[in-house]
Coordinates of C-alpha atoms and ligand atoms in Angstrom, one line a residue:
M1 CA 52.3 -37.6 30.2
I2 CA 49.2 -38.3 28.5
E3 CA 49.0 -40.3 25.5
A4 CA 47.1 -38.5 22.5
H5 CA 46.4 -39.1 19.0
G6 CA 45.2 -37.2 15.9
Y7 CA 46.3 -36.6 12.5
A8 CA 49.6 -34.7 11.3
A9 CA 51.2 -33.6 8.4
K10 CA 55.0 -34.9 8.5
T11 CA 56.4 -32.4 5.7
A12 CA 54.8 -29.5 3.7
K13 CA 54.1 -31.9 1.0
S14 CA 52.7 -34.8 2.7
R15 CA 49.1 -35.6 3.1
L16 CA 47.6 -35.6 6.8
E17 CA 47.8 -39.2 8.7
P18 CA 47.5 -40.7 11.9
F19 CA 50.0 -39.4 14.3
S20 CA 50.4 -40.4 18.1
F21 CA 52.0 -38.1 20.6
E22 CA 52.1 -36.8 24.3
R23 CA 50.5 -34.0 26.0
R24 CA 51.5 -32.9 29.4
D25 CA 49.8 -33.9 32.6
P26 CA 47.4 -31.0 33.7
G27 CA 49.3 -28.7 36.0
P28 CA 47.3 -26.9 38.9
K29 CA 45.6 -24.5 36.6
D30 CA 44.9 -26.9 33.3
V31 CA 42.1 -28.3 31.9
V32 CA 42.3 -31.7 29.9
I33 CA 39.4 -31.1 27.1
K34 CA 38.0 -34.0 25.1
I35 CA 37.7 -32.7 21.8
L36 CA 34.3 -33.3 20.0
Y37 CA 34.6 -30.9 17.1
T38 CA 37.4 -28.9 15.1
G39 CA 36.6 -26.6 12.5
I40 CA 38.9 -26.5 9.3
C41 CA 40.3 -23.0 8.8
H42 CA 41.9 -22.0 5.6
S43 CA 45.0 -21.0 7.9
D44 CA 45.5 -24.7 8.7
I45 CA 46.0 -25.2 5.0
H46 CA 48.5 -22.4 4.5
Q47 CA 50.4 -23.6 7.6
V48 CA 50.5 -27.2 6.8
R49 CA 51.9 -26.3 3.2
D50 CA 54.4 -23.6 4.7
E51 CA 53.0 -20.8 2.9
W52 CA 54.1 -18.4 5.6
G53 CA 57.4 -20.0 6.0
G54 CA 58.8 -21.6 9.3
A55 CA 56.5 -24.5 9.6
R56 CA 57.0 -27.0 12.2
F57 CA 56.6 -30.8 11.4
P58 CA 55.0 -33.0 12.4
M59 CA 52.1 -30.5 12.5
V60 CA 48.6 -31.3 14.0
P61 CA 46.6 -28.5 12.8
G62 CA 43.3 -27.3 14.2
H63 CA 42.5 -24.1 16.1
E64 CA 38.7 -24.2 16.2
I65 CA 38.2 -26.8 19.1
A66 CA 35.0 -27.7 20.8
G67 CA 34.7 -30.2 23.4
K68 CA 34.3 -31.1 27.0
V69 CA 36.4 -30.9 30.1
V70 CA 37.5 -34.3 31.4
A71 CA 39.9 -33.7 34.0
K72 CA 41.3 -30.4 35.8
G73 CA 44.1 -29.2 38.0
A74 CA 43.5 -28.5 41.7
G75 CA 43.8 -24.7 41.3
V76 CA 41.1 -24.6 38.3
T77 CA 38.3 -22.3 39.4
R78 CA 36.5 -21.5 36.1
F79 CA 35.5 -25.1 34.7
S80 CA 34.3 -28.2 36.2
V81 CA 34.6 -31.7 34.8
G82 CA 31.6 -32.0 32.4
D83 CA 31.5 -28.3 31.1
L84 CA 31.5 -27.4 27.6
A85 CA 34.8 -26.0 26.7
G86 CA 36.5 -24.2 23.7
V87 CA 39.9 -23.4 22.4
G88 CA 40.9 -20.9 20.0
C89 CA 44.1 -20.0 18.2
M90 CA 46.2 -19.3 21.3
V91 CA 46.9 -21.5 24.2
D92 CA 49.2 -19.0 26.2
S93 CA 51.1 -15.6 26.2
C94 CA 53.5 -13.7 28.6
R95 CA 50.4 -12.5 30.5
V96 CA 52.4 -9.3 31.6
C97 CA 53.2 -7.1 28.5
P98 CA 50.9 -4.0 27.8
S99 CA 48.9 -6.2 25.0
C100 CA 48.5 -9.1 27.4
Q101 CA 47.3 -6.6 30.2
E102 CA 44.9 -5.0 27.7
G103 CA 43.3 -8.5 26.9
E104 CA 44.8 -8.5 23.5
E105 CA 47.0 -11.7 23.8
Q106 CA 47.1 -11.9 20.2
F107 CA 49.6 -9.1 20.0
C108 CA 51.8 -10.2 23.0
D109 CA 55.0 -8.5 22.8
S110 CA 56.8 -12.0 23.3
G111 CA 54.4 -13.6 20.7
P112 CA 51.6 -15.7 22.0
V113 CA 51.9 -19.4 22.0
W114 CA 49.9 -20.6 19.2
T115 CA 47.6 -23.5 19.4
Y116 CA 49.7 -25.6 16.9
N117 CA 53.0 -24.8 14.9
S118 CA 54.3 -23.1 17.7
I119 CA 56.5 -23.6 21.1
E120 CA 55.1 -23.6 24.3
R121 CA 56.6 -20.9 26.8
D122 CA 59.2 -23.5 28.3
G123 CA 61.0 -22.8 25.0
K124 CA 61.1 -26.5 23.8
T125 CA 57.7 -28.3 23.9
P126 CA 56.0 -28.1 20.5
T127 CA 52.1 -27.4 20.4
Y128 CA 49.7 -29.7 18.8
G129 CA 46.4 -28.7 17.8
G130 CA 42.7 -29.7 17.5
Y131 CA 42.6 -32.6 14.8
S132 CA 43.2 -34.8 17.9
N133 CA 41.3 -36.4 20.7
L134 CA 42.3 -34.2 23.6
I135 CA 44.2 -31.2 24.5
V136 CA 45.5 -29.6 27.8
V137 CA 45.3 -25.9 28.2
S138 CA 45.5 -23.3 30.9
E139 CA 42.1 -22.3 32.0
D140 CA 43.0 -18.7 31.3
F141 CA 43.0 -19.5 27.5
V142 CA 39.9 -21.6 27.5
L143 CA 36.5 -20.3 26.4
R144 CA 32.9 -21.0 27.7
L145 CA 30.6 -22.2 25.1
P146 CA 26.9 -21.6 24.8
D147 CA 25.1 -24.4 25.8
N148 CA 21.8 -23.5 23.8
L149 CA 23.7 -23.9 20.2
P150 CA 24.7 -27.0 18.5
L151 CA 28.2 -27.6 19.4
S152 CA 29.5 -28.7 16.0
H153 CA 28.3 -25.4 14.6
V154 CA 29.7 -23.5 17.5
A155 CA 33.5 -24.8 16.7
P156 CA 34.3 -22.6 13.8
L157 CA 33.3 -19.4 16.1
L158 CA 36.7 -19.9 17.8
C159 CA 38.5 -18.5 14.9
A160 CA 36.3 -17.6 12.0
G161 CA 33.8 -16.1 14.5
I162 CA 36.2 -13.9 16.5
T163 CA 38.2 -12.9 13.4
T164 CA 35.4 -11.4 11.8
Y165 CA 33.6 -10.2 14.9
S166 CA 36.4 -8.2 16.4
P167 CA 37.1 -5.7 13.4
L168 CA 33.3 -5.1 13.1
R169 CA 33.2 -4.3 16.9
R170 CA 36.4 -2.2 16.3
F171 CA 34.8 -0.1 14.0
R172 CA 31.5 0.2 16.0
V173 CA 29.3 -1.4 13.1
R174 CA 25.6 -0.5 13.7
E175 CA 22.5 0.6 12.1
G176 CA 23.1 2.7 9.0
M177 CA 26.5 1.8 8.0
E178 CA 27.4 0.3 4.7
V179 CA 29.5 -2.8 5.2
G180 CA 31.3 -4.9 2.5
V181 CA 32.3 -8.4 2.9
V182 CA 34.9 -9.4 0.4
G183 CA 35.2 -13.5 -0.1
L184 CA 32.2 -15.7 0.9
G185 CA 34.1 -18.4 2.7
G186 CA 34.4 -19.4 6.3
L187 CA 35.4 -16.3 7.7
G188 CA 33.0 -14.2 4.9
H189 CA 29.9 -15.9 6.1
M190 CA 30.5 -15.1 9.6
A191 CA 31.2 -11.6 8.6
I192 CA 27.7 -11.3 6.9
K193 CA 25.9 -12.7 9.9
F194 CA 27.5 -10.4 12.5
A195 CA 27.3 -7.3 10.3
R196 CA 23.7 -8.0 9.7
A197 CA 23.2 -8.8 13.5
M198 CA 24.6 -5.4 14.3
G199 CA 22.3 -3.5 12.1
A200 CA 24.6 -2.7 8.9
R201 CA 23.7 -2.8 5.3
V202 CA 25.6 -5.7 3.9
T203 CA 27.0 -6.1 0.3
V204 CA 29.1 -9.3 -0.6
F205 CA 31.9 -9.1 -3.2
S206 CA 32.3 -12.6 -4.5
T207 CA 34.0 -14.2 -7.4
S208 CA 31.6 -17.1 -7.5
P209 CA 28.2 -16.6 -9.2
S210 CA 26.7 -19.6 -7.5
K211 CA 27.1 -18.1 -4.0
E212 CA 24.5 -15.4 -4.7
S213 CA 21.5 -16.9 -3.3
D214 CA 23.4 -18.3 -0.4
A215 CA 24.7 -14.8 0.3
R216 CA 21.2 -13.3 0.4
K217 CA 20.0 -16.1 2.7
L218 CA 23.0 -15.5 5.0
G219 CA 21.7 -11.8 5.5
A220 CA 23.5 -10.0 2.7
H221 CA 21.2 -7.0 1.1
D222 CA 23.5 -6.8 -2.2
F223 CA 25.8 -9.2 -3.9
I224 CA 28.5 -8.0 -6.4
L225 CA 30.2 -10.5 -8.9
T226 CA 33.9 -9.2 -9.2
K227 CA 34.6 -11.5 -12.2
K228 CA 32.6 -8.8 -14.2
D229 CA 34.9 -6.1 -15.8
G230 CA 34.0 -2.6 -14.1
W231 CA 32.1 -3.7 -11.4
G232 CA 34.1 -1.2 -9.2
T233 CA 32.3 2.0 -10.8
S234 CA 28.9 1.0 -9.5
V235 CA 30.0 1.0 -6.0
A236 CA 32.6 3.9 -5.9
N237 CA 32.7 6.1 -2.6
R238 CA 29.7 4.1 -0.9
F239 CA 31.1 1.8 2.0
D240 CA 32.0 2.7 5.5
L241 CA 33.9 -0.5 6.1
M242 CA 35.0 -3.2 4.0
V243 CA 36.2 -6.6 5.4
D244 CA 38.6 -8.4 3.2
A245 CA 38.5 -12.4 3.9
V246 CA 40.2 -13.6 0.6
S247 CA 42.7 -16.3 0.8
A248 CA 44.6 -15.8 -2.4
D249 CA 46.1 -13.0 -4.2
H250 CA 43.8 -10.2 -5.7
D251 CA 43.8 -6.4 -6.4
L252 CA 42.8 -4.2 -3.6
A253 CA 42.2 -1.0 -5.6
P254 CA 38.5 -1.6 -6.5
Y255 CA 37.8 -2.2 -2.8
L256 CA 39.6 0.9 -1.6
G257 CA 37.9 2.9 -4.3
A258 CA 34.5 1.6 -3.0
L259 CA 35.2 3.4 0.3
R260 CA 33.7 6.6 1.1
K261 CA 35.6 9.4 3.0
D262 CA 37.5 8.2 6.0
G263 CA 36.1 4.7 5.2
S264 CA 38.4 1.5 5.9
V265 CA 39.4 -1.7 4.3
V266 CA 40.3 -4.4 6.8
L267 CA 42.5 -7.3 5.7
L268 CA 41.8 -10.5 7.2
G269 CA 43.1 -12.9 4.7
V270 CA 46.8 -13.6 4.2
P271 CA 47.8 -14.3 0.7
E272 CA 50.9 -15.0 -0.5
K273 CA 52.3 -11.8 -2.2
P274 CA 53.0 -8.5 -0.7
L275 CA 50.5 -5.7 -1.9
A276 CA 50.6 -3.1 -4.4
I277 CA 48.7 0.1 -3.8
H278 CA 48.7 3.4 -5.3
S279 CA 48.7 5.7 -2.5
F280 CA 46.4 8.3 -4.5
L281 CA 43.6 5.8 -3.8
L282 CA 44.2 6.5 0.2
I283 CA 44.8 10.0 -0.3
S284 CA 41.9 11.1 -2.5
R285 CA 39.5 10.3 0.5
R286 CA 41.7 9.9 3.6
R287 CA 40.9 6.3 3.2
N288 CA 42.3 3.7 5.6
L289 CA 44.0 0.3 5.0
T290 CA 44.3 -1.6 8.1
A291 CA 44.1 -5.3 9.2
S292 CA 42.9 -7.6 12.1
L293 CA 44.2 -10.6 13.8
I294 CA 41.9 -13.1 15.4
G295 CA 40.5 -11.3 18.9
G296 CA 41.7 -11.6 22.7
I297 CA 40.4 -13.9 25.1
R298 CA 38.2 -11.6 26.6
E299 CA 36.7 -10.6 23.2
T300 CA 36.5 -14.0 22.0
Q301 CA 34.2 -14.8 25.3
E302 CA 32.0 -11.8 24.4
M303 CA 31.8 -13.0 21.0
L304 CA 30.6 -16.3 22.1
D305 CA 28.2 -15.1 24.5
Y306 CA 26.7 -12.6 21.8
C307 CA 26.3 -15.8 19.5
G308 CA 24.6 -17.6 22.2
Q309 CA 22.1 -14.6 22.9
K310 CA 21.4 -14.0 19.1
D311 CA 21.5 -17.6 17.9
I312 CA 24.6 -17.2 15.6
V313 CA 26.4 -20.1 14.3
S314 CA 28.6 -21.2 11.5
D315 CA 26.9 -23.3 8.3
I316 CA 29.1 -26.3 8.5
E317 CA 29.5 -29.7 6.6
M318 CA 30.7 -32.4 9.1
I319 CA 33.1 -34.8 7.7
P320 CA 35.0 -37.9 9.4
I321 CA 38.7 -37.3 10.1
Q322 CA 39.5 -39.8 7.3
K323 CA 38.2 -37.2 4.7
V324 CA 40.4 -34.2 5.9
N325 CA 42.8 -34.2 3.0
E326 CA 39.7 -34.2 0.7
A327 CA 38.3 -31.4 2.7
Y328 CA 41.5 -29.4 2.2
E329 CA 41.3 -29.6 -1.6
R330 CA 37.6 -29.0 -1.6
T331 CA 38.3 -25.7 0.7
L332 CA 40.9 -24.7 -2.0
R333 CA 38.4 -25.2 -4.8
G334 CA 35.6 -22.9 -2.9
D335 CA 33.7 -26.2 -2.6
V336 CA 32.3 -25.9 1.1
K337 CA 29.3 -24.2 2.8
Y338 CA 30.7 -22.7 4.7
R339 CA 32.9 -24.6 6.9
F340 CA 34.3 -28.2 7.4
V341 CA 34.1 -29.5 10.8
I342 CA 35.6 -32.7 11.7
D343 CA 33.5 -35.0 13.9
M344 CA 36.3 -36.3 16.2
A345 CA 34.5 -39.3 17.4
T346 CA 35.5 -40.6 14.0
L347 CA 39.1 -40.7 15.1
D348 CA 38.7 -44.1 16.6
T349 CA 36.5 -45.8 14.0
Ligands
NAP401 P1 38.0 -19.9 2.9 O1 36.9 -20.5 3.5 O2 38.9 -20.9 1.8 O3 37.3 -18.8 2.1 C1 38.2 -17.9 1.3 C2 37.3 -17.3 0.0 O4 38.3 -16.4 -0.6 C3 36.8 -18.2 -0.8 O5 35.6 -18.6 -0.6 C4 36.6 -17.2 -2.1 O6 35.4 -16.4 -2.1 C5 37.8 -16.4 -1.8 N1 38.8 -16.5 -2.8 C6 39.3 -17.7 -3.1 N2 40.4 -17.7 -3.9 C7 40.3 -16.5 -4.6 C8 40.7 -15.8 -5.7 N3 42.0 -16.2 -6.4 N4 40.6 -14.3 -5.8 C9 39.5 -13.8 -5.2 N5 38.8 -14.5 -4.1 C10 39.3 -15.9 -4.1 O7 39.1 -19.2 3.8 P2 38.9 -18.8 5.4 O8 39.0 -20.0 6.2 O9 37.6 -17.9 5.4 O10 40.0 -17.8 5.6 C11 40.4 -16.7 4.7 C12 41.6 -16.1 4.8 O11 41.8 -15.3 6.0 C13 43.0 -17.0 4.8 O12 44.0 -16.4 4.2 C14 43.2 -17.3 6.4 O13 44.5 -17.7 6.5 C15 42.8 -15.9 6.7 N6 42.6 -16.0 8.2 C16 43.1 -14.9 9.1 C17 42.7 -14.6 10.2 C18 43.1 -13.4 11.0 O14 43.2 -13.3 12.3 N7 43.6 -12.3 10.3 C19 42.0 -15.7 11.0 C20 41.6 -16.7 10.1 C21 42.0 -16.8 9.0 P3 34.4 -16.1 -3.2 O15 34.0 -17.5 -3.7 O16 33.2 -15.6 -2.7 O17 35.3 -15.2 -4.0
ZN402 ZN1 42.0 -19.8 11.7
ZN403 ZN1 52.4 -10.6 26.4

């Protein structure tokens, strides 16, 4: 076994604190990655606080991992020691079910092995995430990272990037389309960048007046403050696609009402309460309500290569790991532009 250390929460009510644990020795197909940067996703907060149920403690969160290969098994063919390497939300899956065969391992029939808060395919070993110094992962679940982009800004692409890129591609976003982005946070700011790069006209829906100038700098054409009453009427029946990246409970009716015939709202956020939707909103213009879950490994690689070509990265605020609890509080207050990234070199200071 390899000694590893990072930050963990011991219970749903505790703060993250230093934690030592073991990683497996690399098998023939495994790479060992020294973690340099890890993004803080709102899903880390949901899980650490057990908002989705079934949390496993101690929990080392982190699924936006960027680093360098420092060792590898004899059968590894795609990576060499010294290569940049990324790990997202998954570290394994059954590999044989229809979804795995189609490259959509996130929908694996047996359930993918999540990077943390999950159990390896041996049925007993807990997984620990990227708020740590190193990780051991099968090369099939390791991503190549573009070497022309700053690595700390690349880390959030491993979740916020793929989660927004995937639905935009699925709905073939292109010039002439009207795309709405609901919630300007970590996911939302990537959705603006991608939708704009794909040629759409982009409108941001936000509860925060202070984010208007940022939204426009990030590429949005329009900004709609959803705190004002009656905002829905100004945009009714206009949008082809709306990606909803809001982390908290909110009313979907005005967003559905903003769709044109056959338009779609894609849910990305995972608020706590179930939704209440009047079916008339869908029926009246044959609108679709759907959702999306990260993206498969193949599409994640495609997204990273696309970012390399188009110079797309996340806007970040770098923090030392000692500030991780404060960063959680600030994320909950919406006080981050637009992703916290932990500088993992600070783990040993
Ligand atoms: P984030 O950075 O905290 O952004 C969430 C945004 O939601 C905020 O910036 C805010 O935008 C808006 N918001 C927050 N509270 C709100 C409220 N009470 N009413 C309306 N809007 C509110 O979070 P994130 O990391 O982007 O994640 C967003 C959600 O996606 C989380 O639920 C996360 O778990 C989920 N997620 C899903 C997937 C997937 O595969 N589907 C992957 C990753 C994350 P404004 O200030 O602009 O209103
Ligand atoms: Zn995430
Ligand atoms: Zn499978």
